[in-house]
mmCIF file of C-alpha atoms in Angstrom:
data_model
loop_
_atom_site.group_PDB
_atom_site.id
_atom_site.type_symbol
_atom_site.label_atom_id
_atom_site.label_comp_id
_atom_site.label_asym_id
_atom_site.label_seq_id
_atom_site.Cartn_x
_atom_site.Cartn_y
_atom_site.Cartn_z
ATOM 1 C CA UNK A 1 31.239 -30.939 14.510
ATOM 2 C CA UNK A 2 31.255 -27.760 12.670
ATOM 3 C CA UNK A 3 31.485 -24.724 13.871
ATOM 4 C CA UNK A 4 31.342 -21.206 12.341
ATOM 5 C CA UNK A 5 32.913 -17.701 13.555
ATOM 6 C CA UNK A 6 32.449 -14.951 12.177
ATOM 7 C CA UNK A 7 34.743 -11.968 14.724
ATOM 8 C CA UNK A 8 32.803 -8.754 13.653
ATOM 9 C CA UNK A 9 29.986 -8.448 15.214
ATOM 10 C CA UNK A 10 29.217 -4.854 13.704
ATOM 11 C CA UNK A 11 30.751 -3.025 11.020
ATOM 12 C CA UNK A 12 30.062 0.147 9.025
ATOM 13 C CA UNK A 13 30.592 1.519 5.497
ATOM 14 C CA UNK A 14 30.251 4.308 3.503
ATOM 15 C CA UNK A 15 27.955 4.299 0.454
ATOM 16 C CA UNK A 16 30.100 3.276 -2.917
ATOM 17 C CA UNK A 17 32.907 2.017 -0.873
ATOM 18 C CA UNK A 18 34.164 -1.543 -0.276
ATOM 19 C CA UNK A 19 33.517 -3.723 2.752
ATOM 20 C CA UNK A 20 35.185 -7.223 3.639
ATOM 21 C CA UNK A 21 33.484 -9.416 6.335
ATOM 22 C CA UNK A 22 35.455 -12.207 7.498
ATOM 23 C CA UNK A 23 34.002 -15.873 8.288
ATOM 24 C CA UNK A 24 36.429 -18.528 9.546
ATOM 25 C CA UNK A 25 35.425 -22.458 9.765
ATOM 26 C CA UNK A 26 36.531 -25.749 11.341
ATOM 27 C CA UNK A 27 35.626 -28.653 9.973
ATOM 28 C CA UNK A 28 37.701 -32.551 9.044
ATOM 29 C CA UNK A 29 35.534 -32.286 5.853
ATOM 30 C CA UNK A 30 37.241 -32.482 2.398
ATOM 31 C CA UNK A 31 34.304 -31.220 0.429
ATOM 32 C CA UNK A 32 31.441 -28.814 1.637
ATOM 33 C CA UNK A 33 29.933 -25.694 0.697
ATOM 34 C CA UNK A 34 30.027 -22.493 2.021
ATOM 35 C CA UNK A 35 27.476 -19.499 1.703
ATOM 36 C CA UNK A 36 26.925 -16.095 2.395
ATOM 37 C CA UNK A 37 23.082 -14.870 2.987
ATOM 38 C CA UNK A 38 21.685 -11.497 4.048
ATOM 39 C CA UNK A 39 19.436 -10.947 6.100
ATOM 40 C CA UNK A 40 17.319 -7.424 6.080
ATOM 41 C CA UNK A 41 15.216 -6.024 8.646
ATOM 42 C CA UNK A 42 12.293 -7.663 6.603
ATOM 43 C CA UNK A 43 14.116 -10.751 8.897
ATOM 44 C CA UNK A 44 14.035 -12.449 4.861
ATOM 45 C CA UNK A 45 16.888 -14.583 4.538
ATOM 46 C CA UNK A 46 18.210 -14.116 0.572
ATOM 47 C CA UNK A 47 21.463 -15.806 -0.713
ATOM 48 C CA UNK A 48 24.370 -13.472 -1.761
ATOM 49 C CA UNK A 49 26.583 -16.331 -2.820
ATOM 50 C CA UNK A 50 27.559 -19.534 -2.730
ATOM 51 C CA UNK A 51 31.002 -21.322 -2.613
ATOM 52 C CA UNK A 52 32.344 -24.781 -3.538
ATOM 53 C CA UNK A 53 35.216 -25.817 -1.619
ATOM 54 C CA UNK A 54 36.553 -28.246 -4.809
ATOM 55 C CA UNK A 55 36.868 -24.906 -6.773
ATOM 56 C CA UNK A 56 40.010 -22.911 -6.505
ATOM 57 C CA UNK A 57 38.062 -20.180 -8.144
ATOM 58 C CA UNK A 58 36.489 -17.708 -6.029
ATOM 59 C CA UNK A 59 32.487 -16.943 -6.704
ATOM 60 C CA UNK A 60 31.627 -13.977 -7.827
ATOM 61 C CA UNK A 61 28.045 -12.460 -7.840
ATOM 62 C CA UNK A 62 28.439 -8.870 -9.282
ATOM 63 C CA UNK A 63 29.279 -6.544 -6.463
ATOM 64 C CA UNK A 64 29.654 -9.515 -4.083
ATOM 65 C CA UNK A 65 33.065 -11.541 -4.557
ATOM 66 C CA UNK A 66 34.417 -14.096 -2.049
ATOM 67 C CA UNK A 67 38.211 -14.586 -0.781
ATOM 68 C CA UNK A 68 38.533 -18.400 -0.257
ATOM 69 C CA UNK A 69 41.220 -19.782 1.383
ATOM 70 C CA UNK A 70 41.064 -23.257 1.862
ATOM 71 C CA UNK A 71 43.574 -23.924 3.757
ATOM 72 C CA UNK A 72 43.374 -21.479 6.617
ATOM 73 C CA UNK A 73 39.566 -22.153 6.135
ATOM 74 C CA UNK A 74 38.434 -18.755 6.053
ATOM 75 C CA UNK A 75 36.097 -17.345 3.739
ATOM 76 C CA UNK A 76 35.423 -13.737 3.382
ATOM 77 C CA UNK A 77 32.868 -11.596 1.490
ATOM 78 C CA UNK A 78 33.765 -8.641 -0.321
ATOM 79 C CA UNK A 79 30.898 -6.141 -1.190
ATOM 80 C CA UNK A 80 32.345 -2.809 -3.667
ATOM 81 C CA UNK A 81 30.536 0.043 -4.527
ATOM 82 C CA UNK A 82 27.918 -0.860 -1.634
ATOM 83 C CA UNK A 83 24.572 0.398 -1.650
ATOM 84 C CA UNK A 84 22.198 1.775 1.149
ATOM 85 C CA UNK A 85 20.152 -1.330 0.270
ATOM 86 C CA UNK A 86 23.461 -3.292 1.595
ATOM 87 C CA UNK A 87 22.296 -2.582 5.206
ATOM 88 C CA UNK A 88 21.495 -6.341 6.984
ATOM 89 C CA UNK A 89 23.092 -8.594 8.905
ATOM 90 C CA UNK A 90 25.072 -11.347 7.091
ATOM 91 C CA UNK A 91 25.783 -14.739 8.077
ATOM 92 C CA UNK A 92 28.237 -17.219 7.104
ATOM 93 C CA UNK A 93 27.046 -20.782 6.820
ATOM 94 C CA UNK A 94 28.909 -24.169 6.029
ATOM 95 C CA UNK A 95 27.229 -27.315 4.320
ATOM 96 C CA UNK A 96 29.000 -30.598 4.346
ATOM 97 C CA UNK A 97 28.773 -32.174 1.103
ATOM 98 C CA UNK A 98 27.204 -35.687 0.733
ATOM 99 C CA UNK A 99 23.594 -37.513 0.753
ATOM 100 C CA UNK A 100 21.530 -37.270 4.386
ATOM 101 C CA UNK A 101 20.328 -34.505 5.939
ATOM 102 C CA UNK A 102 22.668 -31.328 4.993
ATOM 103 C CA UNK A 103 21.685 -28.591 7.511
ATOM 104 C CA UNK A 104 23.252 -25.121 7.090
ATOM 105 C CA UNK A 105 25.671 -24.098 10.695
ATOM 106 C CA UNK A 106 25.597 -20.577 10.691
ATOM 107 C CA UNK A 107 27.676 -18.027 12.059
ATOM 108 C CA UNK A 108 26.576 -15.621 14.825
ATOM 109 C CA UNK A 109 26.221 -13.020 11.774
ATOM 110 C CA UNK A 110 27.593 -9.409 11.336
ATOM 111 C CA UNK A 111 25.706 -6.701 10.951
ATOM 112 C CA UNK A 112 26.359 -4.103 8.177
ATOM 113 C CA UNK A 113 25.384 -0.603 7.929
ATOM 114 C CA UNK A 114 26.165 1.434 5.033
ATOM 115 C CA UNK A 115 25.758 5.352 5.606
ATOM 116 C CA UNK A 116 25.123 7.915 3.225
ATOM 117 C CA UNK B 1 14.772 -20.605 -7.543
ATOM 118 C CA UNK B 2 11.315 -21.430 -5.155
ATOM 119 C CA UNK B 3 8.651 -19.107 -4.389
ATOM 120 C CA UNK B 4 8.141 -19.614 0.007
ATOM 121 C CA UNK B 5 5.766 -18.638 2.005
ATOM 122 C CA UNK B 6 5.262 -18.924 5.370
ATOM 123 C CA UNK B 7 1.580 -18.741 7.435
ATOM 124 C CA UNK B 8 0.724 -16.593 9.904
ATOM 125 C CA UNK B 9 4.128 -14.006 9.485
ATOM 126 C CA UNK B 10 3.626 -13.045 13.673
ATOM 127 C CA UNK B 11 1.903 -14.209 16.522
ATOM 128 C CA UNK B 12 1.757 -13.629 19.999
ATOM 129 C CA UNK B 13 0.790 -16.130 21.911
ATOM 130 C CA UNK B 14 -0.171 -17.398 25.680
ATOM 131 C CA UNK B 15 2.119 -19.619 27.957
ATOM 132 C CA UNK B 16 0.792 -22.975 27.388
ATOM 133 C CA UNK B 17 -0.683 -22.778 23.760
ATOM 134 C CA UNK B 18 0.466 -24.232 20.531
ATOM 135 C CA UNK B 19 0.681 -22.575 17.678
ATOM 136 C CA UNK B 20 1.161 -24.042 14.036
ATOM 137 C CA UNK B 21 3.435 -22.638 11.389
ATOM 138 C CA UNK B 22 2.816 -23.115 7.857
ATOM 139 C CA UNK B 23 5.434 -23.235 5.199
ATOM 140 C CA UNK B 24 4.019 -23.564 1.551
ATOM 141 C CA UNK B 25 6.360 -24.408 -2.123
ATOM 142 C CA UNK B 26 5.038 -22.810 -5.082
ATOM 143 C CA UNK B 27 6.725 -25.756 -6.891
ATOM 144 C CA UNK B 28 8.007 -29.467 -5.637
ATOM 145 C CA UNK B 29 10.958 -29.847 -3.498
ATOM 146 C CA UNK B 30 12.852 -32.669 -1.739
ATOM 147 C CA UNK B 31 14.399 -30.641 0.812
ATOM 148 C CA UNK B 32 12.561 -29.005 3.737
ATOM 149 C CA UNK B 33 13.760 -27.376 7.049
ATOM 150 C CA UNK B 34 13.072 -25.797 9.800
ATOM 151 C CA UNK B 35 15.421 -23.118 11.612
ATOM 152 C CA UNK B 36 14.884 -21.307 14.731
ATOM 153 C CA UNK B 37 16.521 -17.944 15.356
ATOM 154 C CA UNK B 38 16.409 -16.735 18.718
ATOM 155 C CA UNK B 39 16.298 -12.737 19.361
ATOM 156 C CA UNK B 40 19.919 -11.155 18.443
ATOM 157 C CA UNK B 41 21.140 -14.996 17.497
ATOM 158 C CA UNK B 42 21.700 -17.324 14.698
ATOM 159 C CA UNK B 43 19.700 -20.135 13.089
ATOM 160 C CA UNK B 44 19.906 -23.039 14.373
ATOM 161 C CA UNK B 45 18.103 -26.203 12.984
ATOM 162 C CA UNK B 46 15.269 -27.880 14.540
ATOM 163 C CA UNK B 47 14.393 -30.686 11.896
ATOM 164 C CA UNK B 48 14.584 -31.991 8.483
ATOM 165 C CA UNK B 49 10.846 -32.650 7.462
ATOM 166 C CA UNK B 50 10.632 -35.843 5.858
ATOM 167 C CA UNK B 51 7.588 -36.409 3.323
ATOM 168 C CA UNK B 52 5.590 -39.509 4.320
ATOM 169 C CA UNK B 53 7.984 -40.343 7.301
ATOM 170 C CA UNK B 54 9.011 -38.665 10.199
ATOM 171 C CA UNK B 55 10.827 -35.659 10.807
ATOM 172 C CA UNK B 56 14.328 -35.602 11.804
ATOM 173 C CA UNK B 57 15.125 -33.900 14.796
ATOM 174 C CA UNK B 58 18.888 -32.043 15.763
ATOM 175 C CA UNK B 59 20.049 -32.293 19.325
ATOM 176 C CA UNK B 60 18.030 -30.366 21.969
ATOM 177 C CA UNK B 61 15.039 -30.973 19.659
ATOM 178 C CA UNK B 62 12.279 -33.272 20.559
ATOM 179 C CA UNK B 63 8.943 -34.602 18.489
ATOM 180 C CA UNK B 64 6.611 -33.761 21.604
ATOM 181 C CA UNK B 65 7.483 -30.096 21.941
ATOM 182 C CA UNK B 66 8.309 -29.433 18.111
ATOM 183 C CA UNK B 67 5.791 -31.892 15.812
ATOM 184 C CA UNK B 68 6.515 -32.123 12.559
ATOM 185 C CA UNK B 69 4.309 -32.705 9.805
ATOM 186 C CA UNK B 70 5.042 -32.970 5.506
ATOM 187 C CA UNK B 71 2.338 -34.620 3.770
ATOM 188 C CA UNK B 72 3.473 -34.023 0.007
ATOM 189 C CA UNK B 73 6.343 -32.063 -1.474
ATOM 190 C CA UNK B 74 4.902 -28.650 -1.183
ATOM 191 C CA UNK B 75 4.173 -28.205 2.193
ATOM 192 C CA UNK B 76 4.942 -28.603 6.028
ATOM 193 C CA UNK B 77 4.358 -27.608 9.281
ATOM 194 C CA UNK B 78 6.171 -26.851 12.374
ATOM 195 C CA UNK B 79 4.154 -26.527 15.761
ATOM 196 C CA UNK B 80 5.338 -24.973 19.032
ATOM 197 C CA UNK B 81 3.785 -27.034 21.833
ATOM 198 C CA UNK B 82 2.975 -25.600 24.978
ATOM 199 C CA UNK B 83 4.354 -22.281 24.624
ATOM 200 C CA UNK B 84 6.668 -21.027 27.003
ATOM 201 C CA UNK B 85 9.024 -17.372 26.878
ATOM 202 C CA UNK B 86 11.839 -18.882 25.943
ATOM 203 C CA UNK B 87 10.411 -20.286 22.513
ATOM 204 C CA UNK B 88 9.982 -16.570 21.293
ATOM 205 C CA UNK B 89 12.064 -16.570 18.043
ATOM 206 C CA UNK B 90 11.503 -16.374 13.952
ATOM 207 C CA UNK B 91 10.872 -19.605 12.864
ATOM 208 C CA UNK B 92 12.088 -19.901 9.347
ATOM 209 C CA UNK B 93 11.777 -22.929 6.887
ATOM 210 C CA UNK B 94 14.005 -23.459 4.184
ATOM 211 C CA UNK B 95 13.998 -25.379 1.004
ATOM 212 C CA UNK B 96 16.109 -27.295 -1.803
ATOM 213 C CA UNK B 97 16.412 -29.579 -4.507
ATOM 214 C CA UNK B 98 19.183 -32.104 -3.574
ATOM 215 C CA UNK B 99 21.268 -32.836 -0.475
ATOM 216 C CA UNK B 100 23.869 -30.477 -2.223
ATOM 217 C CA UNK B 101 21.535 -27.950 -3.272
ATOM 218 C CA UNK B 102 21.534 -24.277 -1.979
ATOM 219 C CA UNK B 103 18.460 -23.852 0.437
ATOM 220 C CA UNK B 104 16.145 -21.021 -0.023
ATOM 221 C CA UNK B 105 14.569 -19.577 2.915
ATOM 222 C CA UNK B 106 10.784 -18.320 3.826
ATOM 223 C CA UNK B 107 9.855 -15.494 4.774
ATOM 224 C CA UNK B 108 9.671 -16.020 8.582
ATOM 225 C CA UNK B 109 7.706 -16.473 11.397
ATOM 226 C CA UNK B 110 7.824 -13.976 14.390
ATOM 227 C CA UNK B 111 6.544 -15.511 17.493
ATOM 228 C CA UNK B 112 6.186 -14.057 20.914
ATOM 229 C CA UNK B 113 5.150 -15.678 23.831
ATOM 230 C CA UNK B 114 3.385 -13.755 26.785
#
């Protein structure tokens, strides 16, 4: 089974600085994918980003940027020069890769506030 | 990506009453979930709707208390049988293209149950 943790349950920021929020995994899975999405008071969930785990390359969305590392399966998201409109909670969420049913596991989510 | 929408956006509701969730594609999709996310939790998954067969349902998840319905590629619904507290929760559903494809979410539904 997989299973998602993500350790911060709350975390702050001021406006124009950088945040990391840090998502860990388990899974016996070669090949999956691995997401970030926001989710606003509007309870809307939207996509930040999206990570293969064949690609060494990190994903990059313009202020959003991932830290993959594979092997310690952990899988961060970095947000620079954030933005009041930043404030949500995020959740980490793993797909396993292959034909069936692919539900998203999230993570228990972390909320972010960015202050003024 | 998919424009979502999802009928009624609230409800509250009385113990013992159903109540049926629509979630509508502006476009055709293969894909279609639904997700329940308790108050202060994460989403969980309660089925994959299956067009022209029947859902499939995740652990703890049953057909009686959750029926599923997806009559063509644009649509589905998700109804709460026989209401109790506990099911108060955003219902989401959440589309995509391929098993490997990113899955775009609705808008929500906010239930409460009295």
């Amino acid at each position: 089974a997989q299973t998602v943790t993500q350790s911060q349950p709350e975390m702050s920021v001021q406006e124009a600085e950088t945040v990391t929020l840090s998502c860990t995994y388990d899974t016996s899975e070669n090949n999956y994918y691995l997401f970030w999405y926001k989710q606003p008071p509007s309870r809307q969930m939207i996509l930040v980003i999206r990570q293969e785990a064949y690609k060494q390359q990190n994903a990059t969305e313009n202020r959003f940027s991932v830290n993959f590392q594979k092997a310690a399966k952990s899988f961060s998201l970095k947000i620079s020069d954030s933005q009041l409109g930043d404030t949500a909670m995020y959740f980490c969420a793993f797909m396993k890769w292959g034909t069936g049913a692919n539900n998203l596991f999230f993570g228990t989510g972390t909320r972010l506030t960015v202050i003024p | 990506s998919a424009v979502i929408s999802q009928k009624p956006s609230r409800d509250i509701c009385q113990r013992g009453t159903s109540l049926t969730i629509q979630c509508q594609v502006d476009s055709q999709v293969t894909m279609m979930f639904w997700y329940r996310q308790q108050p202060g939790q994460s989403l969980t998954l309660i089925a994959t709707a299956n067009q022209g067969s029947e859902a499939t349902y995740e652990s703890g998840f049953v057909i009686d208390k959750f029926p599923i319905s997806r009559p063509n590629l644009t649509f589905s619904t998700l109804t709460v049988s026989n209401m109790s507290p506990e099911d108060s929760s955003i219902y989401l559903c959440s589309v995509g293209q391929s098993s490997t494809d990113t899955q775009y979410f609705g808008p929500g539904t906010r239930l409460t149950v009295l």
